[in-house]
Amino acid sequence: MSPANRLAPQSAEEVAALLRDAAAQQLPIVARGGGTHCAAQPAVHARAATLELRGLSKVLAYDPGDLTIAVEAGCTLAELEHVLAENEHELALDAEDPERATIGGLLAADFPTRAGAVGRALRDQVLGTRVAQVDGTLTRSGGRVVKNVTGYDLEKLFVGSRGTLAVLVEVALRVHPRPPARAIVAAACASFEEAHALVLRWRDPQPAQLDALDGEAARRALGDLPAPLADARWLVLASWRGTERVVAAHAERALSAASALGGRAQRLEGELAHRAHAFDRAPRRALGVADARDAGEPGLVLALAGRPSQAPKVEQILAHALERSGCTTSARRYADGAGARLRACFATAPSRERFAALLDALASVPLTTAARVHLESAPSALHEELRAKHFLALRPPCGGLAAMRRVRAAFDPHGLLSPGAWPELDGAEPEREASSPSETRA
Amino acid sequence: MSDPLVRALQELLGPQRVLATRGELLVYECDGLTQFKSAPRCAVLPHSTEDVQAILHLLHRERTPFVARGAGTGLSGGAIAQRDAVLIELSRMKQILEIDPVDRIARVEVGVVNAELSKAVKPYGLFYAPDPSSQTACTLGGNAAENSGGPHCLKYGNTTRHMLALEVVLPDGTRETLGDPFAGSAGYDLRGLFIGSEGTLGIATEITVRLCPQPESVVTLLAAFETLDAACRAVSDLIARGVQASAIEILDQRTIDAVESSVFRAGYPRNAGAVLLVELDGPAIETAEDAERVEAIARANHAILLQRAADEEQRMKLWKGRKGAFGAMGRVAPDLYVQDAVVPRTRLPEVVRGIGEICDKYRLRLANVFHAGEGNLHPNIAYDGTRAEEVERVHEAGREIFELCISVGGSLSGEHGIGLEKREFMHLLYSPEDLATFCRVREAFDPLRLANPEKVLPVHACLELRSALPSGERGTR
Amino acid sequence: MSESMANARPATACGEAPRPPEGAHVATREQLAHWTRSLDCIHCGLCLSSCPTYQVTGRENASPRGRIYLMRAVAEGRLEPDASYTQALDECLVCRNCETACPSGVRFGELMEFARDEEKKRVPPRGLAGFVERIAFRHVLPKRRVLGALLGTLRLYQRSGVQTLVRKSGLLRRLAPQLAAREALLPVIPSRRERAPLLERYPAHGERRATVGFLTGCVMHPLMPEVHRATIRVLNDQGFDVVVPPSQGCCGALHFHFGHADEGKELARANLRAFLREPLDAIVNNSAGCGAAMKEYPHQLEGEEARRFSSLVRDVSEFLVERGLRPIAPGPKLRVAYDEPCHLIHAQKISAAPKQLLRAIPGVELIPFDGQESCCGAAGIYNLVQPTLADAILSPKIAAIAKVRPDVVVTGNPGCLMQIKNGLAAAGLAIPVKHPIELVP
């Protein structure tokens, strides 16, 4: 990509003007934040202009008493966390690399967050947005107040749109008080079924973290495990936050629940607690999965998302597929979201052939549980393989595809914004009877 | 009955399920908001998604607008049939199709009454969180359309956080599933767009909702203050100090008066300038700790009375007054005008004071009862609808209140929706370009604008948009 | 077509009485009072889910809010009453569930009774339903002898084998299905001996605590004499003298509900005369519908006597619990499902007392069931005039009872008792239905 195509606007108005100019020349435009999830995007069109949004990094309004903050989209998560820390506040957003990840990028990618796995979905954190549209207009929806049903909830559309509708320039977010203390407990289980049963017990009261890791993953993340946990085939990790008294009580209760189920559990302290917390902040890094920014290709994280009640079945399917494709020894597995999302993590990505074999093995078992395959980290070649095998995120039973295309056309009629980010939504609008203005005036 | 459309609908559904006489239709001329009235061309009662599809196919072919209706408890006129629309009454679609206590979801038809769902899942230790004051009557379909709130949405969030997937019929009769409870991100969140679109994008027929575990303990506290101002300051403090209450509500003196003279007598102190209700839920050890913090903050703001509901019965009684406040005021007051603006919680004291001043200026009687914890105001203005001059004053005051709320960074509606009532105020908050974007999104679903016409968006926004733009720029093709 | 904010609720902020709009049909004082009361409804819709007919039909005009809206539209001259208006009024059970749900305290029962009365005056009912009604209200219910003769004939019909023949042949079902549906509701008529009149006075057993009057009502004594006997027995056992004034008559409840207010008032006056002749500590009844009507005599009649009378009226369970129960002898072990009659729970707001009475009987275990407090569809003669709706309203209740399988179902209103009995029989369930007082040993 030639540097001439990299544009670095410093304000919302500049973003809008650049969009208008690029659109006038029918140039494809890709907005870019910290670049932490670029691997998920296909190769950028050769002619495309890249909008680097890091220049838009102002905090516009922080109202600590109202627990809201409005920021420009290029602000990084770390910058924002720094501002909020003054008031013991935090966001329910997270990223493995907060120094690079921008708020706009996080929202546009709608990457599964740790907070989201324990009931604080990313999309519910957004109170309002300001976007630059492809025709150069700047528009708002929502606002800065914590409850709002005025007009359409376009914020929901922009979250996860991967930049295909408009470019996020400002975002208003909920802010949360940061609890003073945390308690982490771990339990050793002999099987995934056992671990899953414990996960279902520990989900009340709502933990701040709830994971099941296979033995290898647990040892990689936590180091040598103490005696009662040492031989764990699966390890369940949970943490609660609150005042010292409250979290101590929750931990106590969790331990007795675990022993009632016949598990060996203990509260983690010191270095172990520290490492468990590090896993919570950045599970991929804790498992040694190569990062995109490191030299070379990123590692592979393949996730199967489905109903928690079906997690044991999904785990069997995954284990079977890993075995058939010869990936068992290199893959570490962990699940969060009460078992709703089970992952296979590879420190370095397997070859395209082996990955293809893994997909074939997954495809040969009917995913009766309607679990969906996602790549949370992968070299672009593997993304291509996924597409080639028709593991498209938007394959049926995903509904509303036609309506999505029309929504896209309503914002970006010529498909100039981030083409290929949702390839299924690129291209002409599907068959639908078009209405002439005279009819709509009826 | 000579209306050919009525005959066609009768052929489709059978004569019993098409209402067409004036007596049958008059009752549909308004919903929970009585200021606006318009009777539908006819009303139909579908029993299934397939019925809804067949109806919308027919109406699309005939280019006839329609409006869906649940229980008709809405407070912004969203279910009123403008432009001679056909009214689609969804009350018959009230099956609970599936309850999954492990995945904590339920799948329901849209006519299921909000409180009935919580009742049905209670044996599993679960409940459905959004609790609009009309929850004993309002339907989940109506809740989806309005993105309804309720006192406990402070902790649990509005409807959109609790509806995970929708089965919808679009205005051309096609059927789509929007969203998936667990499958993860897949394209645009059309589910999130659809919720709160007030029936202007199509009709939801089935909903998959999230169920929450019943809290281990619930503590309800009442704090009375000499002035409304003091109560508002206490709320600002509660939020700023990070007290995570499940509900924070304020009733002012006029409201206390009305409630205490009604069947909903809750024992609120009549000498107080305002009463603050705070509810905490969660593990007992947490609520006990938080209750002490709430009491300390109330005392620091000079509370003149502090009560903690000792048992479920007392708790229900404290809430009874709050939930019945609207009805109680309706009875003693003549017509009521209720607003629904939201302001930052740090601005509550000054805004509430400002609203009082506006009403004084226009010589209007004001009562306040609101979701203070979210800054969601409900100023109730009493007036006499037969007096044109008084109606005019209410209208002027209403506009000034909106302007005040927006000037401090607020919004028009927190839970009632825009409907017919507030659409003329939309331009106070949004620019013509913002509104034009809404119009385009709407037309992506409903190019003929058949779904709930004349709601949400200002009357001429879309037409003006069309004439202002060069042709071909905004093609839907 | 849309009207603006004008013409919503014509009352004034400064407390002047509201005035009906131009062109309203509000001529008499009663009409004005009725119209004014209809303004209490703020159209919030909280009543909808509580209304049995709305639940079944999903139609707004079969809901309390819709009915009030129509009454008001007719009074204000916005709606010419038509067949659908009459139907909207006729379909109402007057169960008054909505009064419990209403946040504005609308007195729906009164509104409906007045509207029906007006409507009956305007268009006297025709057809089978009208015929049944006219005969029943004018000639049967008020006259004990006529009622006795009619029941004698019905007993003959049942005992002679004609009923069996009619039912087996299916003739009636083919010729007049509606009549057949009603025929099926016929209870078994007790013999003349069982129906023999009660004595005028039954003395208390043991120490006398008070003297109460007892209302026998119209159909209850001839149809369910055992309930009356049990009531008197329990009252005596609990230390109360029971007086049964012979000149008393039907309470008039059905007349008020079904738009025959004039006849109803006649009956009410007769009861005032019969019961206020001697000093009584209470006027006890065992029929929720009668109790509700008698407590509301002051809504129908003016004057001190009606108020004094109504202040004495008590449901038997209410009375016993209020006075404190003497210990009750143990009875057999029974799993009991208590059905809450609308006119007890909603009209009289009595829900705890009957359950307390039942719990006080050693051996009784109360079994809760879904929709315990919802209407059964009996509603006086509703099941006769609206059989289809009545069945639809009843069936979820029968299904819920079938699910919990009690030894006995109890309910404190004769109409509900018969309705549930019929429903259970039709569903092939051999579960007896009784009045709660009958369980007291």
PDB file of N, CA and C in Angstrom, chain A residues 1-49:
ATOM      1  N   MET A   1       0.847  -1.193   0.000  1.00  0.00           N
ATOM      2  CA  MET A   1       0.000   0.000   0.000  1.00  0.00           C
ATOM      3  C   MET A   1       0.881   1.241   0.000  1.00  0.00           C
ATOM      4  N   SER A   2       0.625   2.138  -0.886  1.00  0.00           N
ATOM      5  CA  SER A   2       1.472   3.336  -0.966  1.00  0.00           C
ATOM      6  C   SER A   2       1.079   4.317   0.134  1.00  0.00           C
ATOM      7  N   PRO A   3       2.089   5.030   0.699  1.00  0.00           N
ATOM      8  CA  PRO A   3       1.799   5.967   1.781  1.00  0.00           C
ATOM      9  C   PRO A   3       0.795   7.035   1.362  1.00  0.00           C
ATOM     10  N   ALA A   4       0.768   7.340   0.062  1.00  0.00           N
ATOM     11  CA  ALA A   4      -0.147   8.377  -0.401  1.00  0.00           C
ATOM     12  C   ALA A   4      -1.592   8.022  -0.073  1.00  0.00           C
ATOM     13  N   ASN A   5      -1.850   6.738   0.028  1.00  0.00           N
ATOM     14  CA  ASN A   5      -3.220   6.315   0.311  1.00  0.00           C
ATOM     15  C   ASN A   5      -3.544   6.292   1.798  1.00  0.00           C
ATOM     16  N   ARG A   6      -2.548   6.569   2.630  1.00  0.00           N
ATOM     17  CA  ARG A   6      -2.808   6.570   4.071  1.00  0.00           C
ATOM     18  C   ARG A   6      -3.107   7.989   4.508  1.00  0.00           C
ATOM     19  N   LEU A   7      -4.297   8.173   4.982  1.00  0.00           N
ATOM     20  CA  LEU A   7      -4.722   9.516   5.368  1.00  0.00           C
ATOM     21  C   LEU A   7      -4.876   9.559   6.882  1.00  0.00           C
ATOM     22  N   ALA A   8      -4.448  10.648   7.492  1.00  0.00           N
ATOM     23  CA  ALA A   8      -4.491  10.737   8.950  1.00  0.00           C
ATOM     24  C   ALA A   8      -5.245  11.984   9.397  1.00  0.00           C
ATOM     25  N   PRO A   9      -6.558  11.965   9.314  1.00  0.00           N
ATOM     26  CA  PRO A   9      -7.344  13.137   9.709  1.00  0.00           C
ATOM     27  C   PRO A   9      -7.210  13.388  11.212  1.00  0.00           C
ATOM     28  N   GLN A  10      -7.383  14.652  11.602  1.00  0.00           N
ATOM     29  CA  GLN A  10      -7.246  15.029  13.006  1.00  0.00           C
ATOM     30  C   GLN A  10      -8.584  15.424  13.639  1.00  0.00           C
ATOM     31  N   SER A  11      -9.636  15.438  12.837  1.00  0.00           N
ATOM     32  CA  SER A  11     -10.935  15.825  13.409  1.00  0.00           C
ATOM     33  C   SER A  11     -12.054  15.130  12.643  1.00  0.00           C
ATOM     34  N   ALA A  12     -13.223  15.148  13.226  1.00  0.00           N
ATOM     35  CA  ALA A  12     -14.389  14.537  12.590  1.00  0.00           C
ATOM     36  C   ALA A  12     -14.663  15.184  11.247  1.00  0.00           C
ATOM     37  N   GLU A  13     -14.511  16.512  11.214  1.00  0.00           N
ATOM     38  CA  GLU A  13     -14.791  17.237   9.983  1.00  0.00           C
ATOM     39  C   GLU A  13     -13.822  16.820   8.882  1.00  0.00           C
ATOM     40  N   GLU A  14     -12.562  16.598   9.280  1.00  0.00           N
ATOM     41  CA  GLU A  14     -11.594  16.149   8.289  1.00  0.00           C
ATOM     42  C   GLU A  14     -11.939  14.750   7.770  1.00  0.00           C
ATOM     43  N   VAL A  15     -12.383  13.902   8.672  1.00  0.00           N
ATOM     44  CA  VAL A  15     -12.791  12.557   8.243  1.00  0.00           C
ATOM     45  C   VAL A  15     -13.885  12.681   7.196  1.00  0.00           C
ATOM     46  N   ALA A  16     -14.865  13.536   7.497  1.00  0.00           N
ATOM     47  CA  ALA A  16     -16.002  13.694   6.592  1.00  0.00           C
ATOM     48  C   ALA A  16     -15.543  14.204   5.232  1.00  0.00           C
ATOM     49  N   ALA A  17     -14.660  15.193   5.256  1.00  0.00           N
ATOM     50  CA  ALA A  17     -14.196  15.776   3.999  1.00  0.00           C
ATOM     51  C   ALA A  17     -13.428  14.737   3.176  1.00  0.00           C
ATOM     52  N   LEU A  18     -12.563  13.962   3.853  1.00  0.00           N
ATOM     53  CA  LEU A  18     -11.805  12.943   3.134  1.00  0.00           C
ATOM     54  C   LEU A  18     -12.729  11.889   2.536  1.00  0.00           C
ATOM     55  N   LEU A  19     -13.759  11.545   3.275  1.00  0.00           N
ATOM     56  CA  LEU A  19     -14.714  10.557   2.755  1.00  0.00           C
ATOM     57  C   LEU A  19     -15.395  11.081   1.504  1.00  0.00           C
ATOM     58  N   ARG A  20     -15.794  12.337   1.586  1.00  0.00           N
ATOM     59  CA  ARG A  20     -16.506  12.913   0.447  1.00  0.00           C
ATOM     60  C   ARG A  20     -15.601  12.910  -0.793  1.00  0.00           C
ATOM     61  N   ASP A  21     -14.349  13.306  -0.591  1.00  0.00           N
ATOM     62  CA  ASP A  21     -13.414  13.342  -1.717  1.00  0.00           C
ATOM     63  C   ASP A  21     -13.183  11.947  -2.296  1.00  0.00           C
ATOM     64  N   ALA A  22     -12.943  10.988  -1.400  1.00  0.00           N
ATOM     65  CA  ALA A  22     -12.669   9.633  -1.871  1.00  0.00           C
ATOM     66  C   ALA A  22     -13.875   9.072  -2.608  1.00  0.00           C
ATOM     67  N   ALA A  23     -15.048   9.348  -2.060  1.00  0.00           N
ATOM     68  CA  ALA A  23     -16.261   8.822  -2.682  1.00  0.00           C
ATOM     69  C   ALA A  23     -16.468   9.437  -4.060  1.00  0.00           C
ATOM     70  N   ALA A  24     -16.120  10.718  -4.153  1.00  0.00           N
ATOM     71  CA  ALA A  24     -16.283  11.389  -5.438  1.00  0.00           C
ATOM     72  C   ALA A  24     -15.438  10.706  -6.509  1.00  0.00           C
ATOM     73  N   GLN A  25     -14.286  10.150  -6.082  1.00  0.00           N
ATOM     74  CA  GLN A  25     -13.432   9.446  -7.047  1.00  0.00           C
ATOM     75  C   GLN A  25     -13.725   7.955  -7.090  1.00  0.00           C
ATOM     76  N   GLN A  26     -14.794   7.562  -6.373  1.00  0.00           N
ATOM     77  CA  GLN A  26     -15.166   6.139  -6.328  1.00  0.00           C
ATOM     78  C   GLN A  26     -14.030   5.277  -5.776  1.00  0.00           C
ATOM     79  N   LEU A  27     -13.285   5.839  -4.814  1.00  0.00           N
ATOM     80  CA  LEU A  27     -12.198   5.077  -4.201  1.00  0.00           C
ATOM     81  C   LEU A  27     -12.725   4.297  -3.006  1.00  0.00           C
ATOM     82  N   PRO A  28     -12.357   3.027  -2.904  1.00  0.00           N
ATOM     83  CA  PRO A  28     -12.717   2.297  -1.684  1.00  0.00           C
ATOM     84  C   PRO A  28     -11.989   2.891  -0.479  1.00  0.00           C
ATOM     85  N   ILE A  29     -12.629   2.867   0.682  1.00  0.00           N
ATOM     86  CA  ILE A  29     -12.051   3.490   1.873  1.00  0.00           C
ATOM     87  C   ILE A  29     -12.107   2.488   3.031  1.00  0.00           C
ATOM     88  N   VAL A  30     -10.969   2.351   3.710  1.00  0.00           N
ATOM     89  CA  VAL A  30     -10.951   1.476   4.869  1.00  0.00           C
ATOM     90  C   VAL A  30     -10.533   2.302   6.076  1.00  0.00           C
ATOM     91  N   ALA A  31     -11.377   2.348   7.092  1.00  0.00           N
ATOM     92  CA  ALA A  31     -11.024   3.050   8.322  1.00  0.00           C
ATOM     93  C   ALA A  31     -10.209   2.101   9.191  1.00  0.00           C
ATOM     94  N   ARG A  32      -9.195   2.660   9.897  1.00  0.00           N
ATOM     95  CA  ARG A  32      -8.312   1.813  10.667  1.00  0.00           C
ATOM     96  C   ARG A  32      -8.054   2.464  12.013  1.00  0.00           C
ATOM     97  N   GLY A  33      -8.129   1.666  13.065  1.00  0.00           N
ATOM     98  CA  GLY A  33      -7.823   2.189  14.391  1.00  0.00           C
ATOM     99  C   GLY A  33      -6.433   1.761  14.786  1.00  0.00           C
ATOM    100  N   GLY A  34      -6.338   0.856  15.785  1.00  0.00           N
ATOM    101  CA  GLY A  34      -5.034   0.394  16.239  1.00  0.00           C
ATOM    102  C   GLY A  34      -4.488  -0.750  15.409  1.00  0.00           C
ATOM    103  N   GLY A  35      -5.294  -1.261  14.528  1.00  0.00           N
ATOM    104  CA  GLY A  35      -4.862  -2.358  13.673  1.00  0.00           C
ATOM    105  C   GLY A  35      -4.760  -3.683  14.410  1.00  0.00           C
ATOM    106  N   THR A  36      -5.422  -3.803  15.566  1.00  0.00           N
ATOM    107  CA  THR A  36      -5.297  -5.041  16.337  1.00  0.00           C
ATOM    108  C   THR A  36      -6.141  -6.168  15.773  1.00  0.00           C
ATOM    109  N   HIS A  37      -7.114  -5.844  14.941  1.00  0.00           N
ATOM    110  CA  HIS A  37      -7.949  -6.903  14.387  1.00  0.00           C
ATOM    111  C   HIS A  37      -7.934  -6.922  12.873  1.00  0.00           C
ATOM    112  N   CYS A  38      -6.868  -6.345  12.305  1.00  0.00           N
ATOM    113  CA  CYS A  38      -6.845  -6.255  10.850  1.00  0.00           C
ATOM    114  C   CYS A  38      -6.760  -7.619  10.182  1.00  0.00           C
ATOM    115  N   ALA A  39      -6.222  -8.589  10.919  1.00  0.00           N
ATOM    116  CA  ALA A  39      -6.118  -9.912  10.319  1.00  0.00           C
ATOM    117  C   ALA A  39      -7.486 -10.461   9.961  1.00  0.00           C
ATOM    118  N   ALA A  40      -8.476  -9.994  10.682  1.00  0.00           N
ATOM    119  CA  ALA A  40      -9.827 -10.485  10.406  1.00  0.00           C
ATOM    120  C   ALA A  40     -10.349  -9.918   9.097  1.00  0.00           C
ATOM    121  N   GLN A  41      -9.678  -8.882   8.596  1.00  0.00           N
ATOM    122  CA  GLN A  41     -10.158  -8.289   7.349  1.00  0.00           C
ATOM    123  C   GLN A  41      -9.378  -8.876   6.180  1.00  0.00           C
ATOM    124  N   PRO A  42     -10.000  -8.997   5.067  1.00  0.00           N
ATOM    125  CA  PRO A  42      -9.313  -9.516   3.904  1.00  0.00           C
ATOM    126  C   PRO A  42      -8.327  -8.470   3.377  1.00  0.00           C
ATOM    127  N   ALA A  43      -7.512  -8.871   2.476  1.00  0.00           N
ATOM    128  CA  ALA A  43      -6.538  -7.960   1.897  1.00  0.00           C
ATOM    129  C   ALA A  43      -7.264  -6.723   1.385  1.00  0.00           C
ATOM    130  N   VAL A  44      -6.684  -5.586   1.712  1.00  0.00           N
ATOM    131  CA  VAL A  44      -7.313  -4.333   1.325  1.00  0.00           C
ATOM    132  C   VAL A  44      -7.146  -4.127  -0.181  1.00  0.00           C
ATOM    133  N   HIS A  45      -8.193  -3.629  -0.768  1.00  0.00           N
ATOM    134  CA  HIS A  45      -8.202  -3.310  -2.183  1.00  0.00           C
ATOM    135  C   HIS A  45      -6.994  -2.427  -2.526  1.00  0.00           C
ATOM    136  N   ALA A  46      -6.360  -2.704  -3.637  1.00  0.00           N
ATOM    137  CA  ALA A  46      -5.123  -2.002  -3.981  1.00  0.00           C
ATOM    138  C   ALA A  46      -5.321  -0.493  -4.076  1.00  0.00           C
ATOM    139  N   ARG A  47      -6.465  -0.063  -4.569  1.00  0.00           N
ATOM    140  CA  ARG A  47      -6.695   1.372  -4.747  1.00  0.00           C
ATOM    141  C   ARG A  47      -7.200   2.049  -3.471  1.00  0.00           C
ATOM    142  N   ALA A  48      -7.491   1.217  -2.463  1.00  0.00           N
ATOM    143  CA  ALA A  48      -8.202   1.757  -1.312  1.00  0.00           C
ATOM    144  C   ALA A  48      -7.393   2.814  -0.567  1.00  0.00           C
ATOM    145  N   ALA A  49      -8.120   3.808  -0.070  1.00  0.00           N
ATOM    146  CA  ALA A  49      -7.519   4.789   0.818  1.00  0.00           C
ATOM    147  C   ALA A  49      -7.738   4.308   2.240  1.00  0.00           C
TER     148      ALA A  49
END
